[in-house]
Short mmCIF file of C-alpha atoms in Angstrom, two decimals:
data_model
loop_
_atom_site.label_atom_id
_atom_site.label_comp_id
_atom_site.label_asym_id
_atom_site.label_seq_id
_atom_site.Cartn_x
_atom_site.Cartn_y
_atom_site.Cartn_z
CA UNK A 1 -22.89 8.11 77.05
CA UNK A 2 -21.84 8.86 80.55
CA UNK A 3 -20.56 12.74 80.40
CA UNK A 4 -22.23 15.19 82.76
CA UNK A 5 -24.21 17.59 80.69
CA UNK A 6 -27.91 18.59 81.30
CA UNK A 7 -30.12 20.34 79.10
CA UNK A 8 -29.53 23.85 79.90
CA UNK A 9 -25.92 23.02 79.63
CA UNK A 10 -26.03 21.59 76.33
CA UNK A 11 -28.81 23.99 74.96
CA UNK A 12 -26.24 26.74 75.72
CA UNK A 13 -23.20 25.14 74.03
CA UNK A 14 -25.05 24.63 70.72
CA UNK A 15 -26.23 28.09 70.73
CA UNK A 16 -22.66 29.36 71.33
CA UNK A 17 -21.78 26.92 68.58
CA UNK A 18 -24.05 28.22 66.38
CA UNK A 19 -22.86 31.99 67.09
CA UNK A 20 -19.32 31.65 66.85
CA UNK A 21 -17.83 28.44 65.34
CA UNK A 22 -17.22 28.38 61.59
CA UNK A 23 -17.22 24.14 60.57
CA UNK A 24 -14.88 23.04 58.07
CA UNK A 25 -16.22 22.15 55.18
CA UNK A 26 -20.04 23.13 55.91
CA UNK A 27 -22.82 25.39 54.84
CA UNK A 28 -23.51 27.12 57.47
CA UNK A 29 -27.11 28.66 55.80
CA UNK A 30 -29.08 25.01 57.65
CA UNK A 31 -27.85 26.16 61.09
CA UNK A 32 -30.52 28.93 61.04
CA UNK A 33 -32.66 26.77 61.48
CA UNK A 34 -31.39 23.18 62.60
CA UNK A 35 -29.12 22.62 65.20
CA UNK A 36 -25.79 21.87 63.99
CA UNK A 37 -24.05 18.48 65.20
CA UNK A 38 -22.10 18.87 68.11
CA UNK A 39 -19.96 15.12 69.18
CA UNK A 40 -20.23 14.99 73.06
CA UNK A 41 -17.97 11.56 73.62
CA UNK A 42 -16.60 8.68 71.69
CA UNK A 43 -15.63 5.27 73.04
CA UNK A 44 -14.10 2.72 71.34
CA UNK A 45 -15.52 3.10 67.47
CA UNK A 46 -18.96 5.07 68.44
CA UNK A 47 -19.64 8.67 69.73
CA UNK A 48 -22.18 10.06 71.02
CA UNK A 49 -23.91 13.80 69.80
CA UNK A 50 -25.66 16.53 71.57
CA UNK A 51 -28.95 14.55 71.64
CA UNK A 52 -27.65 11.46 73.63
CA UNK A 53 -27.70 9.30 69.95
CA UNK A 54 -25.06 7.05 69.51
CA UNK A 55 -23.14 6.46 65.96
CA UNK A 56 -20.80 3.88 64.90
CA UNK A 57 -18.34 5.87 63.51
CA UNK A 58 -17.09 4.54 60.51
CA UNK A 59 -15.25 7.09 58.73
CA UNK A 60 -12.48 7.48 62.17
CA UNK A 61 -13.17 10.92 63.19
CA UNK A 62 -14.40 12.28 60.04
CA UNK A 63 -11.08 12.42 58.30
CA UNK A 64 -9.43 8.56 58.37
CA UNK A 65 -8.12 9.85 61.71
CA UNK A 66 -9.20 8.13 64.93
CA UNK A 67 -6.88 4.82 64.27
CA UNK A 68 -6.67 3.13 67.68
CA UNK A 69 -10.33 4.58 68.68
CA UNK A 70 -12.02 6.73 71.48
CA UNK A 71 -10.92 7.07 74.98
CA UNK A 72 -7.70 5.78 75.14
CA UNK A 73 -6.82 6.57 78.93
CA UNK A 74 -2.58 5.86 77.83
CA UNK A 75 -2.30 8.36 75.59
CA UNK A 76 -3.93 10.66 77.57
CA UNK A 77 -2.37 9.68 80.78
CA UNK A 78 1.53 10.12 78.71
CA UNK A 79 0.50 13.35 77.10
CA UNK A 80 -0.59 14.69 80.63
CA UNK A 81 2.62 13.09 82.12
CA UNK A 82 4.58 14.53 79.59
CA UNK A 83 3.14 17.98 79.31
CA UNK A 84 3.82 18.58 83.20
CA UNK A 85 7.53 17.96 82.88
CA UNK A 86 7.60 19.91 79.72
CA UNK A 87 4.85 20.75 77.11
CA UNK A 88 7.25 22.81 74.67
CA UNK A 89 10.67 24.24 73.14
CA UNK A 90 11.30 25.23 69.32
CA UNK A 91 11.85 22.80 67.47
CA UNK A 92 15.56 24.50 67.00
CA UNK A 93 16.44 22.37 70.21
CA UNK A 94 15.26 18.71 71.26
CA UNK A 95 13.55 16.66 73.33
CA UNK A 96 13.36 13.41 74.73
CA UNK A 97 9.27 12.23 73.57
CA UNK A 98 11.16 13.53 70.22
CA UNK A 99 13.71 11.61 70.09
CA UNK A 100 11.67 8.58 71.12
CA UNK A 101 9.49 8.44 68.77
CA UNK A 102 11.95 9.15 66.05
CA UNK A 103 13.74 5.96 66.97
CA UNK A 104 10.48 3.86 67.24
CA UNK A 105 9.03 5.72 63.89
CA UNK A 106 11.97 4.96 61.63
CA UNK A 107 12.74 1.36 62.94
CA UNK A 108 9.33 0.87 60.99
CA UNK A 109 10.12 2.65 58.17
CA UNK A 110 14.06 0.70 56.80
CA UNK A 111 16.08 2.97 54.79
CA UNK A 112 14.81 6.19 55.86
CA UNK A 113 16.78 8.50 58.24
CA UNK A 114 15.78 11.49 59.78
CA UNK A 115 12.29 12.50 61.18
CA UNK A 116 10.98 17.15 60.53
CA UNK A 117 8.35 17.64 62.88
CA UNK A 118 5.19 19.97 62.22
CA UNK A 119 1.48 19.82 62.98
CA UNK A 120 -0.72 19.11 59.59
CA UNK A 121 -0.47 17.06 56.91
CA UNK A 122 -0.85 19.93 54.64
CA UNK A 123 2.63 21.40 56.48
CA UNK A 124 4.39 18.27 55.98
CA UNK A 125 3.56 18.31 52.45
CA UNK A 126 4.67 22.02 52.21
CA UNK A 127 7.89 21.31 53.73
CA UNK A 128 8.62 18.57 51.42
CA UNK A 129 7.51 21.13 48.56
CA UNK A 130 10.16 24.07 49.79
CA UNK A 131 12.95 20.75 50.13
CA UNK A 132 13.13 19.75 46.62
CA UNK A 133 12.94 23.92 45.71
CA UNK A 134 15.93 24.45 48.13
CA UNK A 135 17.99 21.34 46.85
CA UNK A 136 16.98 22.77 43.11
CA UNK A 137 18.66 26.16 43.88
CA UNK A 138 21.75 24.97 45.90
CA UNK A 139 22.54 22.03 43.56
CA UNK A 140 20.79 22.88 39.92
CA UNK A 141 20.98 26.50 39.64
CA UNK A 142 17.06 26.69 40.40
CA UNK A 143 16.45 24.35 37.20
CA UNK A 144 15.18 21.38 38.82
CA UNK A 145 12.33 22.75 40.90
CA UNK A 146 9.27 21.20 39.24
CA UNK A 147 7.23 18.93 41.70
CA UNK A 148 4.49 16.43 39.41
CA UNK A 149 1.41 15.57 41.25
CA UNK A 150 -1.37 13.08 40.48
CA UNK A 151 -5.11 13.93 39.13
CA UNK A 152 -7.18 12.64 42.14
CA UNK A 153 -4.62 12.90 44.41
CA UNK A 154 -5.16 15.77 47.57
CA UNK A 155 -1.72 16.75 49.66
CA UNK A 156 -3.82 19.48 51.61
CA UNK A 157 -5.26 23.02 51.91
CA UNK A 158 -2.43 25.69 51.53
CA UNK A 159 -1.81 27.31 48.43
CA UNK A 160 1.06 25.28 47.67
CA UNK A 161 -0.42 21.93 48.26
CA UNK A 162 -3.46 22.86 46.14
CA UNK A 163 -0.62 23.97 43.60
CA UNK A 164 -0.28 20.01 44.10
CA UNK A 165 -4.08 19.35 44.28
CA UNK A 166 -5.12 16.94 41.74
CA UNK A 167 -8.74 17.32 42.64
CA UNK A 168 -10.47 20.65 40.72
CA UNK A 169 -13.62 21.47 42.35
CA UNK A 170 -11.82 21.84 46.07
CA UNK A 171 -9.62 23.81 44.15
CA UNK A 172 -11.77 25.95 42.67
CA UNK A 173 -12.09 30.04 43.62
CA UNK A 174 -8.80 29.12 45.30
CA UNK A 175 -5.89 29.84 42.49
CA UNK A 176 -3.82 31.41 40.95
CA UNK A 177 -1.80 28.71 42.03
CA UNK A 178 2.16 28.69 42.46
CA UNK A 179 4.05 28.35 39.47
CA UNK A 180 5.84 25.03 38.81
CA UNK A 181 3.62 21.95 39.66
CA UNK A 182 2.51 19.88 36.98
CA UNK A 183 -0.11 17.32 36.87
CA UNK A 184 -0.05 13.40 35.47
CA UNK A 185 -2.89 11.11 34.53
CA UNK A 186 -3.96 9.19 37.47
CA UNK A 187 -4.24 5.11 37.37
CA UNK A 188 -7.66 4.30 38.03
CA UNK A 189 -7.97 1.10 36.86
CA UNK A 190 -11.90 1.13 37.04
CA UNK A 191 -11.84 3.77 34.86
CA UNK A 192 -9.19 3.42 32.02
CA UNK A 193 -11.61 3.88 29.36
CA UNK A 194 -11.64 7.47 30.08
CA UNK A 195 -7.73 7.44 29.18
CA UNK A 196 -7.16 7.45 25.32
CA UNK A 197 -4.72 4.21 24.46
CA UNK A 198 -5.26 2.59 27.52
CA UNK A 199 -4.31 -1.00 27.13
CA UNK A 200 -6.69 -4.03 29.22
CA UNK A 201 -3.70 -5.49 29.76
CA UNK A 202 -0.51 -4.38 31.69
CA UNK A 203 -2.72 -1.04 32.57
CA UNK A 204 -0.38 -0.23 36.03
CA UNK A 205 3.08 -0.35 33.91
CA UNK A 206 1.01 1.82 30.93
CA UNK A 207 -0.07 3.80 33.63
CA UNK A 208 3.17 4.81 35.23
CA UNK A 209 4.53 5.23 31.92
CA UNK A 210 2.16 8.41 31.20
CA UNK A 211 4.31 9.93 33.96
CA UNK A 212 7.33 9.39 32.48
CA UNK A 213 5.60 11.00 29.20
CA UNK A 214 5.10 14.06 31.35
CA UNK A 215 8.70 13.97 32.33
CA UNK A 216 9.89 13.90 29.14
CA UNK A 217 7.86 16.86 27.83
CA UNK A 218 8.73 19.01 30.63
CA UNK A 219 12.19 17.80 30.75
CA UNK A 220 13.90 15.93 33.48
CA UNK A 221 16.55 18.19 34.17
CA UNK A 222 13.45 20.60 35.27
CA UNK A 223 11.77 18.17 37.39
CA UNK A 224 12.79 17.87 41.00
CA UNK A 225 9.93 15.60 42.56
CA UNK A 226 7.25 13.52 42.18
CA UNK A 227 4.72 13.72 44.96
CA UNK A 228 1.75 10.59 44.97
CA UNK A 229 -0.67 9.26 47.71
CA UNK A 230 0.02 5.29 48.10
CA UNK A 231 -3.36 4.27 48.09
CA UNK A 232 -5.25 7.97 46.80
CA UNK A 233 -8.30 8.77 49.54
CA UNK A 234 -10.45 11.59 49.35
CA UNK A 235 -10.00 10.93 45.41
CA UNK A 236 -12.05 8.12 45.33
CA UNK A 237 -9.72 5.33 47.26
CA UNK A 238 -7.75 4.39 44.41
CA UNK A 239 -5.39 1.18 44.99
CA UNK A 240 -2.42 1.12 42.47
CA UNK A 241 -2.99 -1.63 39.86
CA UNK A 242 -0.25 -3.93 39.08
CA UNK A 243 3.44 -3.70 37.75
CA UNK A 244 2.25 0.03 38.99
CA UNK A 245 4.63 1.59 41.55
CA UNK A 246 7.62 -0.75 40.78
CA UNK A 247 7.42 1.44 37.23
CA UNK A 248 6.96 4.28 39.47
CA UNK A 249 10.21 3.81 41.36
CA UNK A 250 12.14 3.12 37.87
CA UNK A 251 11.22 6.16 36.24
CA UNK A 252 12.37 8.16 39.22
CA UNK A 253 15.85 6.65 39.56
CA UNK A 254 16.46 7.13 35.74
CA UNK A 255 15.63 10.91 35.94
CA UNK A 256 17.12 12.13 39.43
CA UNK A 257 13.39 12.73 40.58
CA UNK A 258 12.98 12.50 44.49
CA UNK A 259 9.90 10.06 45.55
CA UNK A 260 7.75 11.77 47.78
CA UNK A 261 4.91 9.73 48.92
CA UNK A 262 2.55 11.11 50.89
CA UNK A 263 1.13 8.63 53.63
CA UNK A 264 -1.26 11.82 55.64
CA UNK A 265 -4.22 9.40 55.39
CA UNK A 266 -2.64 5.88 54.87
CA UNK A 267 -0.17 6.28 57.42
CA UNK A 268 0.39 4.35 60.53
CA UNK A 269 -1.62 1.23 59.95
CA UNK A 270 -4.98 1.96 57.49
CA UNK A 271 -4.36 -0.31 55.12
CA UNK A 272 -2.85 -3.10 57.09
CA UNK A 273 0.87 -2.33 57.11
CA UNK A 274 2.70 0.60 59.13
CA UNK A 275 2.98 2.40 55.87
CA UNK A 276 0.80 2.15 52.22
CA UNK A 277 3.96 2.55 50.13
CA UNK A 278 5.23 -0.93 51.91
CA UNK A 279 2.94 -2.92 50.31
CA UNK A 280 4.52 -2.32 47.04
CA UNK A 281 8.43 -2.71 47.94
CA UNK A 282 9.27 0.68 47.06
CA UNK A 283 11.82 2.83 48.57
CA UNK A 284 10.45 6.43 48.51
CA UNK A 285 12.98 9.40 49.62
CA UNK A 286 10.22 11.16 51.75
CA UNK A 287 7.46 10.39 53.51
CA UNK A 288 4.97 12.35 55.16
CA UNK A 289 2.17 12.08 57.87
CA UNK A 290 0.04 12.97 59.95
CA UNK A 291 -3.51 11.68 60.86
CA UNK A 292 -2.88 8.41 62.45
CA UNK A 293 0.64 9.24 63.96
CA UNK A 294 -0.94 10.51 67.13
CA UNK A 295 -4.84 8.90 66.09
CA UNK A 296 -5.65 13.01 66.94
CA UNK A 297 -5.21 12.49 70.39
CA UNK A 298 -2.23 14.90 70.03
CA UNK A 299 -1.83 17.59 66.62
CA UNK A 300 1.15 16.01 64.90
CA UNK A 301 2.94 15.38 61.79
CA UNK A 302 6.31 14.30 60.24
CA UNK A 303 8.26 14.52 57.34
CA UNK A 304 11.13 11.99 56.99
CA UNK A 305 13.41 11.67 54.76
CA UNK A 306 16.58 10.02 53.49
CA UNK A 307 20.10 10.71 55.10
CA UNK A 308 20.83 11.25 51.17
CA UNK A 309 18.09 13.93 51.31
CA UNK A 310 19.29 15.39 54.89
CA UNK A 311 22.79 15.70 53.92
CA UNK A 312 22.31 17.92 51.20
CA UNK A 313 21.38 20.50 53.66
CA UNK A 314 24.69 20.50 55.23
CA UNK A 315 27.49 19.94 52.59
CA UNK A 316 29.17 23.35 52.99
CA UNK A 317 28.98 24.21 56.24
CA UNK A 318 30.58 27.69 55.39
CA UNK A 319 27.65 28.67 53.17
CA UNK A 320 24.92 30.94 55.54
CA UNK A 321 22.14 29.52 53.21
CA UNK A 322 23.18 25.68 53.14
CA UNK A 323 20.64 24.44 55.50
CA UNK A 324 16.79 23.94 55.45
CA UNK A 325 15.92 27.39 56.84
CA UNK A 326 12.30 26.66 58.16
CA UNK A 327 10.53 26.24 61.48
CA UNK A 328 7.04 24.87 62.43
CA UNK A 329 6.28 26.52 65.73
CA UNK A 330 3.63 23.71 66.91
CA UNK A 331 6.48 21.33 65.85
CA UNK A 332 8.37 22.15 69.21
CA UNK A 333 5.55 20.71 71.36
CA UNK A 334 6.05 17.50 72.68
CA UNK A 335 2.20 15.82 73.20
CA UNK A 336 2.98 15.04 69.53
CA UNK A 337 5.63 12.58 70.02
CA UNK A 338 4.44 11.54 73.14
CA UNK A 339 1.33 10.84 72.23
CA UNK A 340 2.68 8.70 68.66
CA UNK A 341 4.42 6.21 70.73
CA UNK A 342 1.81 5.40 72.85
CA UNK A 343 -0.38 5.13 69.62
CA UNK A 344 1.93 2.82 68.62
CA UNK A 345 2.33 0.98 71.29
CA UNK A 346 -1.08 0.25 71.23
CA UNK A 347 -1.36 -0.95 67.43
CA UNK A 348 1.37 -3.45 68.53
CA UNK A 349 -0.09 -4.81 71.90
CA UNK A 350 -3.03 -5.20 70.40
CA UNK A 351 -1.52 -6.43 66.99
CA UNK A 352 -3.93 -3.94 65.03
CA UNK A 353 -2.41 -4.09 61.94
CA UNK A 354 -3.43 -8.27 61.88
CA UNK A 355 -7.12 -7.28 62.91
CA UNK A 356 -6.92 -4.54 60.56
CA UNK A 357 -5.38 -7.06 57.34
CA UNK A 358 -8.06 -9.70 58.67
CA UNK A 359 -10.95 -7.16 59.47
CA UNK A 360 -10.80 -5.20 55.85
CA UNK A 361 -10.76 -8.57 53.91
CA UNK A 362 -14.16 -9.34 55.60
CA UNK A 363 -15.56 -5.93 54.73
CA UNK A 364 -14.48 -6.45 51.27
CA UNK A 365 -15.95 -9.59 50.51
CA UNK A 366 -19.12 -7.91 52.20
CA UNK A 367 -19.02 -5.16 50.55
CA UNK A 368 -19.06 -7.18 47.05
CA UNK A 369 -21.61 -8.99 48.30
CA UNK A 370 -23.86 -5.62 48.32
CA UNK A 371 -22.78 -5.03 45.10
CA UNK A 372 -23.94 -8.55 43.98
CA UNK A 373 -27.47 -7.52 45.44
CA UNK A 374 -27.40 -3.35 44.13
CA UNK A 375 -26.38 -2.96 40.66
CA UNK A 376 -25.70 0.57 41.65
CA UNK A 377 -22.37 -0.33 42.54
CA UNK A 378 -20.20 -0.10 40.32
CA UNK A 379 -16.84 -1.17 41.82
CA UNK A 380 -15.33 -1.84 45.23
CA UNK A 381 -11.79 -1.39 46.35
CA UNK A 382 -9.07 -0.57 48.57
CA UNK A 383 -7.00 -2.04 51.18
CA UNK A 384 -7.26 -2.85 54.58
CA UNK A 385 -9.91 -0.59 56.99
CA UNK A 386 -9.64 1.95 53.88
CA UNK A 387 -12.14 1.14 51.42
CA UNK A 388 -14.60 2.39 48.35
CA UNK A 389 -17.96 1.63 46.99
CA UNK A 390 -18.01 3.50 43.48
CA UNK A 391 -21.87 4.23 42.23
CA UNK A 392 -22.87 4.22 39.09
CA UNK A 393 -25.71 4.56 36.79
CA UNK A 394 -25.27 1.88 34.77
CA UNK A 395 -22.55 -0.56 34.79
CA UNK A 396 -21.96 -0.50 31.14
CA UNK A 397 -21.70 2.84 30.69
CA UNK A 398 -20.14 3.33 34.30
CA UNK A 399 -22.18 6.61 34.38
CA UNK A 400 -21.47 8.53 37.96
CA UNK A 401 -24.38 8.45 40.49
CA UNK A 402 -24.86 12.13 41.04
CA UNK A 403 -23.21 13.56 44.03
CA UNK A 404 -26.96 14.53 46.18
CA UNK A 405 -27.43 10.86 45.74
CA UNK A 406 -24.77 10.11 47.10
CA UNK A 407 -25.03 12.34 49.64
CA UNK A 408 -28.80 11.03 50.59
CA UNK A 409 -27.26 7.37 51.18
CA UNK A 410 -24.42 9.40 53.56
CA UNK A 411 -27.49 10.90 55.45
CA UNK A 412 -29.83 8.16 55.57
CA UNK A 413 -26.82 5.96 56.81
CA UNK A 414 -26.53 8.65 59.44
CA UNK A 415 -30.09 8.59 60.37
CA UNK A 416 -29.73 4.89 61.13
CA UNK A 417 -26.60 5.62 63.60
CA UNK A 418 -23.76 4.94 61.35
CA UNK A 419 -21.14 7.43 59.84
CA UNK A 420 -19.44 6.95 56.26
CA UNK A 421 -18.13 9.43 54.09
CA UNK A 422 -17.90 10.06 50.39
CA UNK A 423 -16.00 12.00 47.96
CA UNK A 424 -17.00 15.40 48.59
CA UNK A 425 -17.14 18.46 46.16
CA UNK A 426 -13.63 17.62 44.61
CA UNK A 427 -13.98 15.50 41.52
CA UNK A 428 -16.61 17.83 38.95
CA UNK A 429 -19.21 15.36 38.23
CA UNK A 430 -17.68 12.22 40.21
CA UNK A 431 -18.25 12.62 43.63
CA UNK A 432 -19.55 9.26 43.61
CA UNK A 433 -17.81 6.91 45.60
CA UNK A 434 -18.47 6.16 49.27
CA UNK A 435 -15.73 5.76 51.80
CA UNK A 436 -15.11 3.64 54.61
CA UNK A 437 -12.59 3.71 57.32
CA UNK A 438 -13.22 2.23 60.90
CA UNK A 439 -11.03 2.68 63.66
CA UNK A 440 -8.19 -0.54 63.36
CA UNK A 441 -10.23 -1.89 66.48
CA UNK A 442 -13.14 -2.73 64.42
CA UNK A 443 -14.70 -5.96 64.79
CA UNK A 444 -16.95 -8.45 62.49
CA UNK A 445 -19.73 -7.06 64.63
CA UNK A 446 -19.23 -3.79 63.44
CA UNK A 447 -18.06 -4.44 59.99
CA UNK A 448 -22.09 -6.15 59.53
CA UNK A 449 -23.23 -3.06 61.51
CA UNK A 450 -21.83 -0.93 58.79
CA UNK A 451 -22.71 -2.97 56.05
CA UNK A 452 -26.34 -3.52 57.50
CA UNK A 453 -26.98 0.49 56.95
CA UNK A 454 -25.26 0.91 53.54
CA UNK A 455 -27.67 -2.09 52.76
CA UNK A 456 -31.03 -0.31 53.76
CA UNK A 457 -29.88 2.80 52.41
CA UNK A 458 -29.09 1.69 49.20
CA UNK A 459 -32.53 0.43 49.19
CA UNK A 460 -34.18 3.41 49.82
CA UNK A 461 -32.09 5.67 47.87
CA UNK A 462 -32.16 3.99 44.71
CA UNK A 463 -35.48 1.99 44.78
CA UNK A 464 -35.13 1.05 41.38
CA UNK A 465 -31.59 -0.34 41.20
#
């Protein structure tokens, strides 16, 4: 760590922490008493906290955000560059980082069109929401406004994307919820046993087709969208099993149902390709983003859609209603775009989405090679840096590790330098599965480094496994 702060410097700032700043997701009863975490610096993959002690960090910021790493001098050199010429106009009018990064977004992304700028994930997904309710109302008499979401899946913290939330206990003391979003079964292949009739073989197309039951007893001609995660995250990082989203895409071309996938945590390189819906040749008609557009160097995020989608909000030109009447104020700055082309720039001189295909196979293979030494794990998934360790109590049973447990290998892990994550106080009773995300930078070194704590910890955690 090389920043410049002293001990009566840093004494004050965690005491003014303490006063005044309300954490996200955090009891804030232990701060009484302990000293809550404050990150001082981060380089490359590893920060540094209040007491000097470096961490690998291994979960990307905390949220599967930090993509390209820590002190990327070209971002911040553009954003600065950029913000001196011009740091903001409404989003009503344009600008050239905008348009930029519009062109070099979409020429990833074939067959989609037209990029909506905001600044969360949660008010991409919330745009997307009041689309498919506009386009309902101007072209269905209001009829085809329902929007299906996914158990497990998350699309964010307003009340309209918890209306989408598949996940009950972050929704709960939150609702009542906004009318018109209905849940479908999830596709967890790990555990179809839970779902009555499902098949061992052919689970993904069996899977899919549950949605399609949904459809059916709602009725298509009420259902507008269907909004899914491409690879789920918080939910327990839940990869699509076979035959799955090519059913997916079939079912919503034989009932007029837009395809919204939402790519806030898979965006932008996680799992190995610009975008988790590409690995499955699907062609969804909106997308939305955030965390790794900008790697949080910048507060940014995008809807894009479809010129099929875009042009229904222009069709009669003589109507005072017939266009998408919303703004996002923060959507008008331009460190946003500035900052996402840099970010991208970087993932391609670097060619981070090879090291990230090459570097998440490795932590795969190691990661099943814990679970050939701890029988607590019960399964081990996902795709590219964005992986799960699922713990169970027995493997026959597939019993869920309770979530303090859990929690206890997240804090000894932490102890030892290294930061995961875990499914956190969303699934009732399965909050079991650890998480794993490294910046798409990360190295064999580091990969071993992460492996080497989750090792020990399972060791001391469950000494009898």
């Amino acid at each position: 760590m090389d920043g410049n702060f002293n001990e009566n410097d840093i004494s004050r700032v965690v005491e003014a922490d303490r006063a005044h700043i309300w954490h996200h997701l955090s009891q804030h009863k232990p701060y009484e008493t302990t000293d809550p975490r404050i990150i001082v610096e981060g380089k490359g993959i590893r920060v540094w906290d209040q007491k000097g002690k470096e961490h690998l960090d291994a979960v990307s910021g905390g949220v599967w955000t930090v993509n390209v790493g820590y002190g990327r001098e070209s971002i911040a050199n553009a954003v600065r560059d950029q913000l001196i010429k011009l740091n903001y106009f409404a989003g009503s009018a344009g600008s050239i980082p905008g348009s930029h990064f519009a062109e070099k977004l979409l020429d990833k992304m074939p067959g989609l069109d037209r990029v909506y700028y905001c600044n969360s994930g949660s008010e991409a997904n919330e745009k997307a929401f009041k689309m498919v309710r506009q386009i309902a109302h101007k072209r269905y008499g209001g009829k085809k406004h329902k929007i299906l979401y996914r158990d497990r899946d998350y699309h964010g913290t307003t009340l309209g994307c918890l209306s989408a939330g598949g996940q009950d206990e972050r929704n709960a003391q939150y609702g009542p919820f906004a009318p018109g979003f209905v849940r479908v079964p999830h596709c967890l292949e790990y555990r179809r046993f839970e779902q009555d009739g499902a098949p061992q073989e052919n689970y993904g197309v069996w899977a899919a087709d549950q949605i399609e039951k949904v459809i059916l007893a709602e009725g298509p001609e009420t259902v507008g969208a269907l909004c899914l995660e491409p690879v789920t995250a918080g939910g327990g990082v839940i990869c699509p099993p076979e035959g799955y989203w090519e059913r997916v895409q079939e079912i919503c071309r034989k009932y007029d149902i837009l395809l919204h996938i939402d790519e806030v945590v898979c965006g932008v390189g996680r799992t190995g390709t610009w975008f988790g819906y590409q690995h499955y040749g699907i062609q969804p008609d909106m997308v939305t983003m955030a965390k790794g557009v900008a790697s949080g160097y910048a507060a940014i995020a995008c809807l894009v859609t479809t010129d099929a989608v875009f042009d229904m909000f222009k069709d009669d030109a003589s109507d005072p209603l017939n266009y998408f009447r919303d703004i996002s104020t923060f959507g008008g700055c331009t460190a946003g775009p500035t900052a996402g082309i840099e970010n991208m720039n970087i993932i391609e001189r670097e060619n981070l989405l090879e090291n990230t295909t090459n570097m998440g196979h490795y932590m795969l293979e190691q990661l099943h090679a814990l679970a050939d030494k701890h029988k607590v794990i019960g399964d081990v998934r996902g795709k590219g840096l964005f992986l799960g360790a699922e713990l169970v109590t027995d493997r026959d049973s597939r019993a869920p590790v309770e979530e303090k447990r859990i929690q206890a290998v997240v804090g000894d892990c932490m102890a030892q330098g290294v930061i995961i994550g875990a499914t956190n106080r969303s699934l009732p009773g399965k909050n079991n599965t650890l998480c794993f995300s490294p910046a798409l930078i990360a190295t064999r070194d580091d990969i071993d480094e992460i492996i080497t704590a989750v090792d020990g910890a399972l060791g001391r955690v469950f000494t009898s496994a």
